[in-house]
Amino acid sequence: MRRARILLAAFALAAGADLVSLAVGFGPGHTAAKPLLMLLLASWAAVRGAPRLLVAALLFGWGGDVLLLSDAQPAFLAGMASFAAGHVCYLALFRTHGRNAVPRARAGLLAAGYAIALVGILVLLWPGLPAGLRVPVAAYSVLLTAMAYFALTRLGAVAGAGGALFMFSDTLIATGLADLAQPPLPDLWIMATYPAAQFLLARGAPATERPAPTTRPAARPATVGAARGGGLRPLGGGLRSRRPAAAPADPGRRPDPSP
């Protein structure tokens, strides 16, 4: 769709402008570009007919972006709450529209890996975090890690990469709060990974509203009409398809993944 391509190009342009502004230290450019990112990405998702939960998650991300433009602690807490609401939307999206994307045994190993990463991050951050931020940051970190884990195990590698980048980006923010060593130009790294994370989550999510079936419907027995050439209508659906089909019980088929 033409509108979707235009919006995605505008998102990429805004992300590039933001990175250039951060690289050269042009604060007004960052202040102008950052609030556009999630608005454009949410508009892109909406134009494509994406699930409302995905659009809501991106809009909560926009709210967090705007609030984090301020250095005040109340604004930071409000921004973190907005991002947390976005993660709740993502988790609901994975539950209603996702399916088991990895084998159960591998999912268990991944859960252990994400849990170890979470504990390691909190152990690293805890001593340096301001007392008033320790519990909120810990609670947010648990929610973020759950989102990243289920992005991978419910939607697959593309969304999983988005969840991992989201963890990386937010961990960089947290290391700044805890006065830990950061790479040069940390804001540049944060804004290089965060928009990419949100895009990969949006790209890996279902492209349309209809949720995935939890079980495959049983095939109906052949009828006289079928024996005369009518055939049986195939049931079942694709991993991320939500496009309505002719029959109400049909879960749909995979849409065109192009923007």
PDB file of C-alpha atoms in Angstrom:
ATOM      1  CA  MET A   1       0.000   0.000   0.000  1.00  0.00           C
ATOM      2  CA  ARG A   2       1.292   3.407  -0.971  1.00  0.00           C
ATOM      3  CA  ARG A   3       0.347   5.135   2.297  1.00  0.00           C
ATOM      4  CA  ALA A   4       2.063   2.435   4.336  1.00  0.00           C
ATOM      5  CA  ARG A   5       5.270   2.812   2.324  1.00  0.00           C
ATOM      6  CA  ILE A   6       5.214   6.580   2.706  1.00  0.00           C
ATOM      7  CA  LEU A   7       4.720   6.323   6.468  1.00  0.00           C
ATOM      8  CA  LEU A   8       7.488   3.751   6.811  1.00  0.00           C
ATOM      9  CA  ALA A   9       9.844   5.939   4.776  1.00  0.00           C
ATOM     10  CA  ALA A  10       8.956   8.913   6.981  1.00  0.00           C
ATOM     11  CA  PHE A  11       9.686   6.805  10.071  1.00  0.00           C
ATOM     12  CA  ALA A  12      13.093   5.843   8.681  1.00  0.00           C
ATOM     13  CA  LEU A  13      13.811   9.479   7.803  1.00  0.00           C
ATOM     14  CA  ALA A  14      12.866  10.665  11.303  1.00  0.00           C
ATOM     15  CA  ALA A  15      15.023   7.951  12.875  1.00  0.00           C
ATOM     16  CA  GLY A  16      17.956   8.968  10.693  1.00  0.00           C
ATOM     17  CA  ALA A  17      17.491  12.644  11.519  1.00  0.00           C
ATOM     18  CA  ASP A  18      17.397  11.796  15.213  1.00  0.00           C
ATOM     19  CA  LEU A  19      20.640   9.825  15.000  1.00  0.00           C
ATOM     20  CA  VAL A  20      22.405  12.578  13.087  1.00  0.00           C
ATOM     21  CA  SER A  21      21.212  15.138  15.648  1.00  0.00           C
ATOM     22  CA  LEU A  22      22.566  13.026  18.503  1.00  0.00           C
ATOM     23  CA  ALA A  23      25.844  12.371  16.707  1.00  0.00           C
ATOM     24  CA  VAL A  24      26.543  16.077  16.186  1.00  0.00           C
ATOM     25  CA  GLY A  25      25.071  17.198  19.514  1.00  0.00           C
ATOM     26  CA  PHE A  26      22.139  19.100  17.998  1.00  0.00           C
ATOM     27  CA  GLY A  27      19.612  18.903  20.838  1.00  0.00           C
ATOM     28  CA  PRO A  28      16.683  20.643  19.094  1.00  0.00           C
ATOM     29  CA  GLY A  29      16.874  18.111  16.262  1.00  0.00           C
ATOM     30  CA  HIS A  30      16.559  15.233  18.725  1.00  0.00           C
ATOM     31  CA  THR A  31      13.699  16.969  20.537  1.00  0.00           C
ATOM     32  CA  ALA A  32      11.846  17.428  17.250  1.00  0.00           C
ATOM     33  CA  ALA A  33      12.516  14.001  15.742  1.00  0.00           C
ATOM     34  CA  LYS A  34      12.043  11.681  18.713  1.00  0.00           C
ATOM     35  CA  PRO A  35       8.290  12.327  19.246  1.00  0.00           C
ATOM     36  CA  LEU A  36       7.631  11.592  15.568  1.00  0.00           C
ATOM     37  CA  LEU A  37       9.038   8.077  15.610  1.00  0.00           C
ATOM     38  CA  MET A  38       6.299   6.069  17.295  1.00  0.00           C
ATOM     39  CA  LEU A  39       3.525   8.236  15.845  1.00  0.00           C
ATOM     40  CA  LEU A  40       4.734   7.365  12.352  1.00  0.00           C
ATOM     41  CA  LEU A  41       5.272   3.701  13.187  1.00  0.00           C
ATOM     42  CA  ALA A  42       1.837   3.424  14.820  1.00  0.00           C
ATOM     43  CA  SER A  43       0.285   5.098  11.780  1.00  0.00           C
ATOM     44  CA  TRP A  44       2.098   2.638   9.520  1.00  0.00           C
ATOM     45  CA  ALA A  45       0.764  -0.284  11.556  1.00  0.00           C
ATOM     46  CA  ALA A  46      -2.774   1.134  11.588  1.00  0.00           C
ATOM     47  CA  VAL A  47      -2.809   1.710   7.820  1.00  0.00           C
ATOM     48  CA  ARG A  48      -1.791  -1.919   7.323  1.00  0.00           C
ATOM     49  CA  GLY A  49      -4.745  -3.027   9.456  1.00  0.00           C
ATOM     50  CA  ALA A  50      -2.577  -4.264  12.332  1.00  0.00           C
ATOM     51  CA  PRO A  51      -4.165  -5.420  15.600  1.00  0.00           C
ATOM     52  CA  ARG A  52      -5.288  -2.606  17.875  1.00  0.00           C
ATOM     53  CA  LEU A  53      -3.093  -3.980  20.651  1.00  0.00           C
ATOM     54  CA  LEU A  54      -0.028  -3.384  18.494  1.00  0.00           C
ATOM     55  CA  VAL A  55      -1.086   0.167  17.676  1.00  0.00           C
ATOM     56  CA  ALA A  56      -1.770   0.779  21.385  1.00  0.00           C
ATOM     57  CA  ALA A  57       1.671  -0.564  22.354  1.00  0.00           C
ATOM     58  CA  LEU A  58       3.349   1.799  19.899  1.00  0.00           C
ATOM     59  CA  LEU A  59       1.301   4.759  21.108  1.00  0.00           C
ATOM     60  CA  PHE A  60       2.240   4.017  24.710  1.00  0.00           C
ATOM     61  CA  GLY A  61       5.831   3.999  23.460  1.00  0.00           C
ATOM     62  CA  TRP A  62       5.213   7.443  21.985  1.00  0.00           C
ATOM     63  CA  GLY A  63       3.967   8.634  25.380  1.00  0.00           C
ATOM     64  CA  GLY A  64       7.096   7.281  27.030  1.00  0.00           C
ATOM     65  CA  ASP A  65       9.310   8.957  24.436  1.00  0.00           C
ATOM     66  CA  VAL A  66       7.732  12.344  25.041  1.00  0.00           C
ATOM     67  CA  LEU A  67       7.911  12.040  28.824  1.00  0.00           C
ATOM     68  CA  LEU A  68      11.552  10.946  28.777  1.00  0.00           C
ATOM     69  CA  LEU A  69      12.525  14.134  26.974  1.00  0.00           C
ATOM     70  CA  SER A  70      12.407  15.643  30.471  1.00  0.00           C
ATOM     71  CA  ASP A  71      15.154  14.898  32.986  1.00  0.00           C
ATOM     72  CA  ALA A  72      12.823  15.243  35.978  1.00  0.00           C
ATOM     73  CA  GLN A  73      12.315  12.074  38.034  1.00  0.00           C
ATOM     74  CA  PRO A  74       8.470  12.303  38.013  1.00  0.00           C
ATOM     75  CA  ALA A  75       8.559  12.503  34.218  1.00  0.00           C
ATOM     76  CA  PHE A  76      10.904   9.511  34.105  1.00  0.00           C
ATOM     77  CA  LEU A  77       8.576   7.455  36.300  1.00  0.00           C
ATOM     78  CA  ALA A  78       5.570   8.447  34.198  1.00  0.00           C
ATOM     79  CA  GLY A  79       7.479   7.567  31.036  1.00  0.00           C
ATOM     80  CA  MET A  80       8.458   4.195  32.451  1.00  0.00           C
ATOM     81  CA  ALA A  81       4.810   3.569  33.342  1.00  0.00           C
ATOM     82  CA  SER A  82       3.808   4.397  29.769  1.00  0.00           C
ATOM     83  CA  PHE A  83       6.356   1.951  28.383  1.00  0.00           C
ATOM     84  CA  ALA A  84       5.168  -0.644  30.902  1.00  0.00           C
ATOM     85  CA  ALA A  85       1.613  -0.229  29.610  1.00  0.00           C
ATOM     86  CA  GLY A  86       2.989  -0.780  26.119  1.00  0.00           C
ATOM     87  CA  HIS A  87       4.627  -4.023  27.240  1.00  0.00           C
ATOM     88  CA  VAL A  88       1.307  -5.178  28.703  1.00  0.00           C
ATOM     89  CA  CYS A  89      -0.279  -4.527  25.309  1.00  0.00           C
ATOM     90  CA  TYR A  90       2.475  -6.531  23.647  1.00  0.00           C
ATOM     91  CA  LEU A  91       1.976  -9.426  26.056  1.00  0.00           C
ATOM     92  CA  ALA A  92      -1.764  -9.409  25.373  1.00  0.00           C
ATOM     93  CA  LEU A  93      -1.022  -9.316  21.642  1.00  0.00           C
ATOM     94  CA  PHE A  94       1.309 -12.316  21.898  1.00  0.00           C
ATOM     95  CA  ARG A  95      -1.313 -14.237  23.852  1.00  0.00           C
ATOM     96  CA  THR A  96      -4.212 -13.582  21.490  1.00  0.00           C
ATOM     97  CA  HIS A  97      -2.438 -13.478  18.137  1.00  0.00           C
ATOM     98  CA  GLY A  98       0.682 -15.588  18.649  1.00  0.00           C
ATOM     99  CA  ARG A  99       1.333 -19.296  18.630  1.00  0.00           C
ATOM    100  CA  ASN A 100       4.119 -21.461  19.978  1.00  0.00           C
ATOM    101  CA  ALA A 101       6.988 -20.438  17.702  1.00  0.00           C
ATOM    102  CA  VAL A 102       9.657 -22.654  19.289  1.00  0.00           C
ATOM    103  CA  PRO A 103       9.594 -26.222  20.643  1.00  0.00           C
ATOM    104  CA  ARG A 104       8.658 -26.570  24.295  1.00  0.00           C
ATOM    105  CA  ALA A 105      12.081 -27.839  25.371  1.00  0.00           C
ATOM    106  CA  ARG A 106      13.812 -24.918  23.680  1.00  0.00           C
ATOM    107  CA  ALA A 107      11.306 -22.491  25.207  1.00  0.00           C
ATOM    108  CA  GLY A 108      12.294 -23.771  28.639  1.00  0.00           C
ATOM    109  CA  LEU A 109      15.968 -23.167  27.942  1.00  0.00           C
ATOM    110  CA  LEU A 110      15.187 -19.691  26.636  1.00  0.00           C
ATOM    111  CA  ALA A 111      13.168 -18.930  29.771  1.00  0.00           C
ATOM    112  CA  ALA A 112      16.162 -19.867  31.902  1.00  0.00           C
ATOM    113  CA  GLY A 113      18.433 -17.686  29.773  1.00  0.00           C
ATOM    114  CA  TYR A 114      16.166 -14.650  29.993  1.00  0.00           C
ATOM    115  CA  ALA A 115      15.762 -15.161  33.758  1.00  0.00           C
ATOM    116  CA  ILE A 116      19.543 -15.266  34.205  1.00  0.00           C
ATOM    117  CA  ALA A 117      19.897 -12.099  32.140  1.00  0.00           C
ATOM    118  CA  LEU A 118      17.238 -10.368  34.253  1.00  0.00           C
ATOM    119  CA  VAL A 119      18.889 -11.315  37.536  1.00  0.00           C
ATOM    120  CA  GLY A 120      22.300 -10.281  36.237  1.00  0.00           C
ATOM    121  CA  ILE A 121      21.021  -6.880  35.120  1.00  0.00           C
ATOM    122  CA  LEU A 122      19.313  -6.202  38.447  1.00  0.00           C
ATOM    123  CA  VAL A 123      22.358  -7.289  40.460  1.00  0.00           C
ATOM    124  CA  LEU A 124      24.475  -4.945  38.356  1.00  0.00           C
ATOM    125  CA  LEU A 125      22.115  -1.986  38.616  1.00  0.00           C
ATOM    126  CA  TRP A 126      20.765  -2.249  42.150  1.00  0.00           C
ATOM    127  CA  PRO A 127      23.617  -0.702  44.195  1.00  0.00           C
ATOM    128  CA  GLY A 128      23.826   2.410  42.028  1.00  0.00           C
ATOM    129  CA  LEU A 129      20.127   3.087  41.492  1.00  0.00           C
ATOM    130  CA  PRO A 130      18.543   5.918  43.494  1.00  0.00           C
ATOM    131  CA  ALA A 131      16.469   4.473  46.335  1.00  0.00           C
ATOM    132  CA  GLY A 132      13.228   5.816  44.883  1.00  0.00           C
ATOM    133  CA  LEU A 133      13.826   4.083  41.555  1.00  0.00           C
ATOM    134  CA  ARG A 134      14.924   0.630  42.686  1.00  0.00           C
ATOM    135  CA  VAL A 135      11.517  -1.010  42.993  1.00  0.00           C
ATOM    136  CA  PRO A 136      10.007   0.652  39.889  1.00  0.00           C
ATOM    137  CA  VAL A 137      13.046  -0.255  37.777  1.00  0.00           C
ATOM    138  CA  ALA A 138      13.010  -3.839  39.066  1.00  0.00           C
ATOM    139  CA  ALA A 139       9.289  -4.237  38.332  1.00  0.00           C
ATOM    140  CA  TYR A 140       9.695  -2.705  34.902  1.00  0.00           C
ATOM    141  CA  SER A 141      12.670  -4.964  34.161  1.00  0.00           C
ATOM    142  CA  VAL A 142      10.612  -8.064  34.945  1.00  0.00           C
ATOM    143  CA  LEU A 143       7.857  -6.892  32.596  1.00  0.00           C
ATOM    144  CA  LEU A 144      10.336  -5.976  29.855  1.00  0.00           C
ATOM    145  CA  THR A 145      12.066  -9.352  30.090  1.00  0.00           C
ATOM    146  CA  ALA A 146       8.732 -11.178  29.916  1.00  0.00           C
ATOM    147  CA  MET A 147       7.803  -9.181  26.826  1.00  0.00           C
ATOM    148  CA  ALA A 148      11.129  -9.995  25.147  1.00  0.00           C
ATOM    149  CA  TYR A 149      10.831 -13.699  25.982  1.00  0.00           C
ATOM    150  CA  PHE A 150       7.279 -14.081  24.710  1.00  0.00           C
ATOM    151  CA  ALA A 151       8.043 -12.023  21.607  1.00  0.00           C
ATOM    152  CA  LEU A 152      10.520 -14.726  20.651  1.00  0.00           C
ATOM    153  CA  THR A 153       8.595 -17.785  21.769  1.00  0.00           C
ATOM    154  CA  ARG A 154       5.153 -16.683  20.530  1.00  0.00           C
ATOM    155  CA  LEU A 155       5.965 -14.762  17.339  1.00  0.00           C
ATOM    156  CA  GLY A 156       9.407 -15.934  16.270  1.00  0.00           C
ATOM    157  CA  ALA A 157      12.834 -14.589  15.420  1.00  0.00           C
ATOM    158  CA  VAL A 158      11.904 -11.169  13.992  1.00  0.00           C
ATOM    159  CA  ALA A 159       9.827 -10.093  16.991  1.00  0.00           C
ATOM    160  CA  GLY A 160      12.319 -11.845  19.276  1.00  0.00           C
ATOM    161  CA  ALA A 161      15.128  -9.689  17.893  1.00  0.00           C
ATOM    162  CA  GLY A 162      12.963  -6.649  18.585  1.00  0.00           C
ATOM    163  CA  GLY A 163      12.440  -7.720  22.175  1.00  0.00           C
ATOM    164  CA  ALA A 164      16.162  -8.298  22.674  1.00  0.00           C
ATOM    165  CA  LEU A 165      17.017  -4.865  21.255  1.00  0.00           C
ATOM    166  CA  PHE A 166      14.400  -3.302  23.540  1.00  0.00           C
ATOM    167  CA  MET A 167      16.122  -4.919  26.521  1.00  0.00           C
ATOM    168  CA  PHE A 168      19.508  -3.658  25.341  1.00  0.00           C
ATOM    169  CA  SER A 169      18.253  -0.109  24.826  1.00  0.00           C
ATOM    170  CA  ASP A 170      16.513   0.123  28.191  1.00  0.00           C
ATOM    171  CA  THR A 171      19.470  -1.446  29.980  1.00  0.00           C
ATOM    172  CA  LEU A 172      21.665   1.327  28.585  1.00  0.00           C
ATOM    173  CA  ILE A 173      19.241   3.881  30.023  1.00  0.00           C
ATOM    174  CA  ALA A 174      19.332   2.111  33.387  1.00  0.00           C
ATOM    175  CA  THR A 175      23.131   2.034  33.495  1.00  0.00           C
ATOM    176  CA  GLY A 176      23.055   5.812  33.194  1.00  0.00           C
ATOM    177  CA  LEU A 177      20.676   6.003  36.147  1.00  0.00           C
ATOM    178  CA  ALA A 178      22.986   3.767  38.178  1.00  0.00           C
ATOM    179  CA  ASP A 179      26.114   5.757  37.242  1.00  0.00           C
ATOM    180  CA  LEU A 180      27.712   2.733  35.601  1.00  0.00           C
ATOM    181  CA  ALA A 181      30.178   2.837  32.727  1.00  0.00           C
ATOM    182  CA  GLN A 182      28.519   3.443  29.357  1.00  0.00           C
ATOM    183  CA  PRO A 183      29.794   3.355  25.771  1.00  0.00           C
ATOM    184  CA  PRO A 184      30.676   6.634  24.047  1.00  0.00           C
ATOM    185  CA  LEU A 185      27.576   8.555  22.927  1.00  0.00           C
ATOM    186  CA  PRO A 186      25.153   6.362  24.894  1.00  0.00           C
ATOM    187  CA  ASP A 187      22.108   8.305  23.685  1.00  0.00           C
ATOM    188  CA  LEU A 188      23.109   7.499  20.118  1.00  0.00           C
ATOM    189  CA  TRP A 189      23.214   3.787  20.918  1.00  0.00           C
ATOM    190  CA  ILE A 190      19.891   4.000  22.724  1.00  0.00           C
ATOM    191  CA  MET A 191      18.153   5.707  19.825  1.00  0.00           C
ATOM    192  CA  ALA A 192      19.811   3.418  17.287  1.00  0.00           C
ATOM    193  CA  THR A 193      18.424   0.305  18.984  1.00  0.00           C
ATOM    194  CA  TYR A 194      15.064   1.492  20.341  1.00  0.00           C
ATOM    195  CA  PRO A 195      13.352   2.442  17.039  1.00  0.00           C
ATOM    196  CA  ALA A 196      14.761  -0.729  15.481  1.00  0.00           C
ATOM    197  CA  ALA A 197      13.319  -2.730  18.384  1.00  0.00           C
ATOM    198  CA  GLN A 198       9.846  -1.268  17.985  1.00  0.00           C
ATOM    199  CA  PHE A 199       9.935  -1.748  14.212  1.00  0.00           C
ATOM    200  CA  LEU A 200      10.975  -5.399  14.517  1.00  0.00           C
ATOM    201  CA  LEU A 201       8.239  -6.033  17.074  1.00  0.00           C
ATOM    202  CA  ALA A 202       5.705  -4.411  14.753  1.00  0.00           C
ATOM    203  CA  ARG A 203       7.071  -6.250  11.715  1.00  0.00           C
ATOM    204  CA  GLY A 204       7.073  -9.596  13.477  1.00  0.00           C
ATOM    205  CA  ALA A 205       3.553  -9.133  14.825  1.00  0.00           C
ATOM    206  CA  PRO A 206       0.423 -10.192  12.933  1.00  0.00           C
ATOM    207  CA  ALA A 207      -0.371  -7.863  10.053  1.00  0.00           C
ATOM    208  CA  THR A 208      -4.134  -7.921  10.587  1.00  0.00           C
ATOM    209  CA  GLU A 209      -6.558  -7.929  13.490  1.00  0.00           C
ATOM    210  CA  ARG A 210      -7.825 -11.500  13.464  1.00  0.00           C
ATOM    211  CA  PRO A 211      -6.276 -13.679  16.218  1.00  0.00           C
ATOM    212  CA  ALA A 212      -4.611 -17.009  15.551  1.00  0.00           C
ATOM    213  CA  PRO A 213      -6.469 -20.222  16.394  1.00  0.00           C
ATOM    214  CA  THR A 214      -5.239 -22.131  19.412  1.00  0.00           C
ATOM    215  CA  THR A 215      -6.108 -25.493  17.880  1.00  0.00           C
ATOM    216  CA  ARG A 216      -6.514 -26.763  14.359  1.00  0.00           C
ATOM    217  CA  PRO A 217     -10.183 -27.439  13.512  1.00  0.00           C
ATOM    218  CA  ALA A 218     -11.018 -31.032  12.690  1.00  0.00           C
ATOM    219  CA  ALA A 219     -11.747 -31.811   9.042  1.00  0.00           C
ATOM    220  CA  ARG A 220     -15.417 -32.254   8.220  1.00  0.00           C
ATOM    221  CA  PRO A 221     -16.513 -35.542   6.674  1.00  0.00           C
ATOM    222  CA  ALA A 222     -17.084 -35.660   2.934  1.00  0.00           C
ATOM    223  CA  THR A 223     -20.651 -35.238   1.736  1.00  0.00           C
ATOM    224  CA  VAL A 224     -22.431 -36.396  -1.373  1.00  0.00           C
ATOM    225  CA  GLY A 225     -21.717 -33.026  -2.941  1.00  0.00           C
ATOM    226  CA  ALA A 226     -18.035 -33.423  -2.144  1.00  0.00           C
ATOM    227  CA  ALA A 227     -17.997 -36.874  -3.735  1.00  0.00           C
ATOM    228  CA  ARG A 228     -19.314 -35.302  -6.935  1.00  0.00           C
ATOM    229  CA  GLY A 229     -16.429 -32.920  -7.274  1.00  0.00           C
ATOM    230  CA  GLY A 230     -17.190 -30.246  -4.666  1.00  0.00           C
ATOM    231  CA  GLY A 231     -14.262 -31.329  -2.489  1.00  0.00           C
ATOM    232  CA  LEU A 232     -13.655 -30.379   1.124  1.00  0.00           C
ATOM    233  CA  ARG A 233     -12.908 -26.796   2.047  1.00  0.00           C
ATOM    234  CA  PRO A 234      -9.461 -26.725   3.703  1.00  0.00           C
ATOM    235  CA  LEU A 235      -9.408 -25.547   7.281  1.00  0.00           C
ATOM    236  CA  GLY A 236      -6.615 -24.240   9.503  1.00  0.00           C
ATOM    237  CA  GLY A 237      -4.571 -21.099   9.280  1.00  0.00           C
ATOM    238  CA  GLY A 238      -1.113 -19.623   9.016  1.00  0.00           C
ATOM    239  CA  LEU A 239       1.101 -18.643  11.898  1.00  0.00           C
ATOM    240  CA  ARG A 240       0.312 -14.921  11.776  1.00  0.00           C
ATOM    241  CA  SER A 241      -2.652 -14.626   9.457  1.00  0.00           C
ATOM    242  CA  ARG A 242      -5.648 -12.589  10.598  1.00  0.00           C
ATOM    243  CA  ARG A 243      -7.336 -11.837   7.247  1.00  0.00           C
ATOM    244  CA  PRO A 244     -11.054 -12.733   7.371  1.00  0.00           C
ATOM    245  CA  ALA A 245     -12.008 -15.578   5.052  1.00  0.00           C
ATOM    246  CA  ALA A 246     -15.295 -16.532   3.475  1.00  0.00           C
ATOM    247  CA  ALA A 247     -16.245 -19.067   6.139  1.00  0.00           C
ATOM    248  CA  PRO A 248     -16.706 -17.718   9.701  1.00  0.00           C
ATOM    249  CA  ALA A 249     -14.811 -20.682  11.189  1.00  0.00           C
ATOM    250  CA  ASP A 250     -11.814 -20.158   8.914  1.00  0.00           C
ATOM    251  CA  PRO A 251      -8.928 -18.696  10.936  1.00  0.00           C
ATOM    252  CA  GLY A 252      -7.464 -16.977   7.860  1.00  0.00           C
ATOM    253  CA  ARG A 253      -4.351 -17.110   5.786  1.00  0.00           C
ATOM    254  CA  ARG A 254      -1.028 -15.344   5.928  1.00  0.00           C
ATOM    255  CA  PRO A 255      -1.167 -11.838   4.430  1.00  0.00           C
ATOM    256  CA  ASP A 256       1.411 -10.320   2.129  1.00  0.00           C
ATOM    257  CA  PRO A 257       4.319  -9.394   4.475  1.00  0.00           C
ATOM    258  CA  SER A 258       5.376  -6.433   2.334  1.00  0.00           C
ATOM    259  CA  PRO A 259       4.722  -3.045   3.932  1.00  0.00           C
TER     260      PRO A 259
END
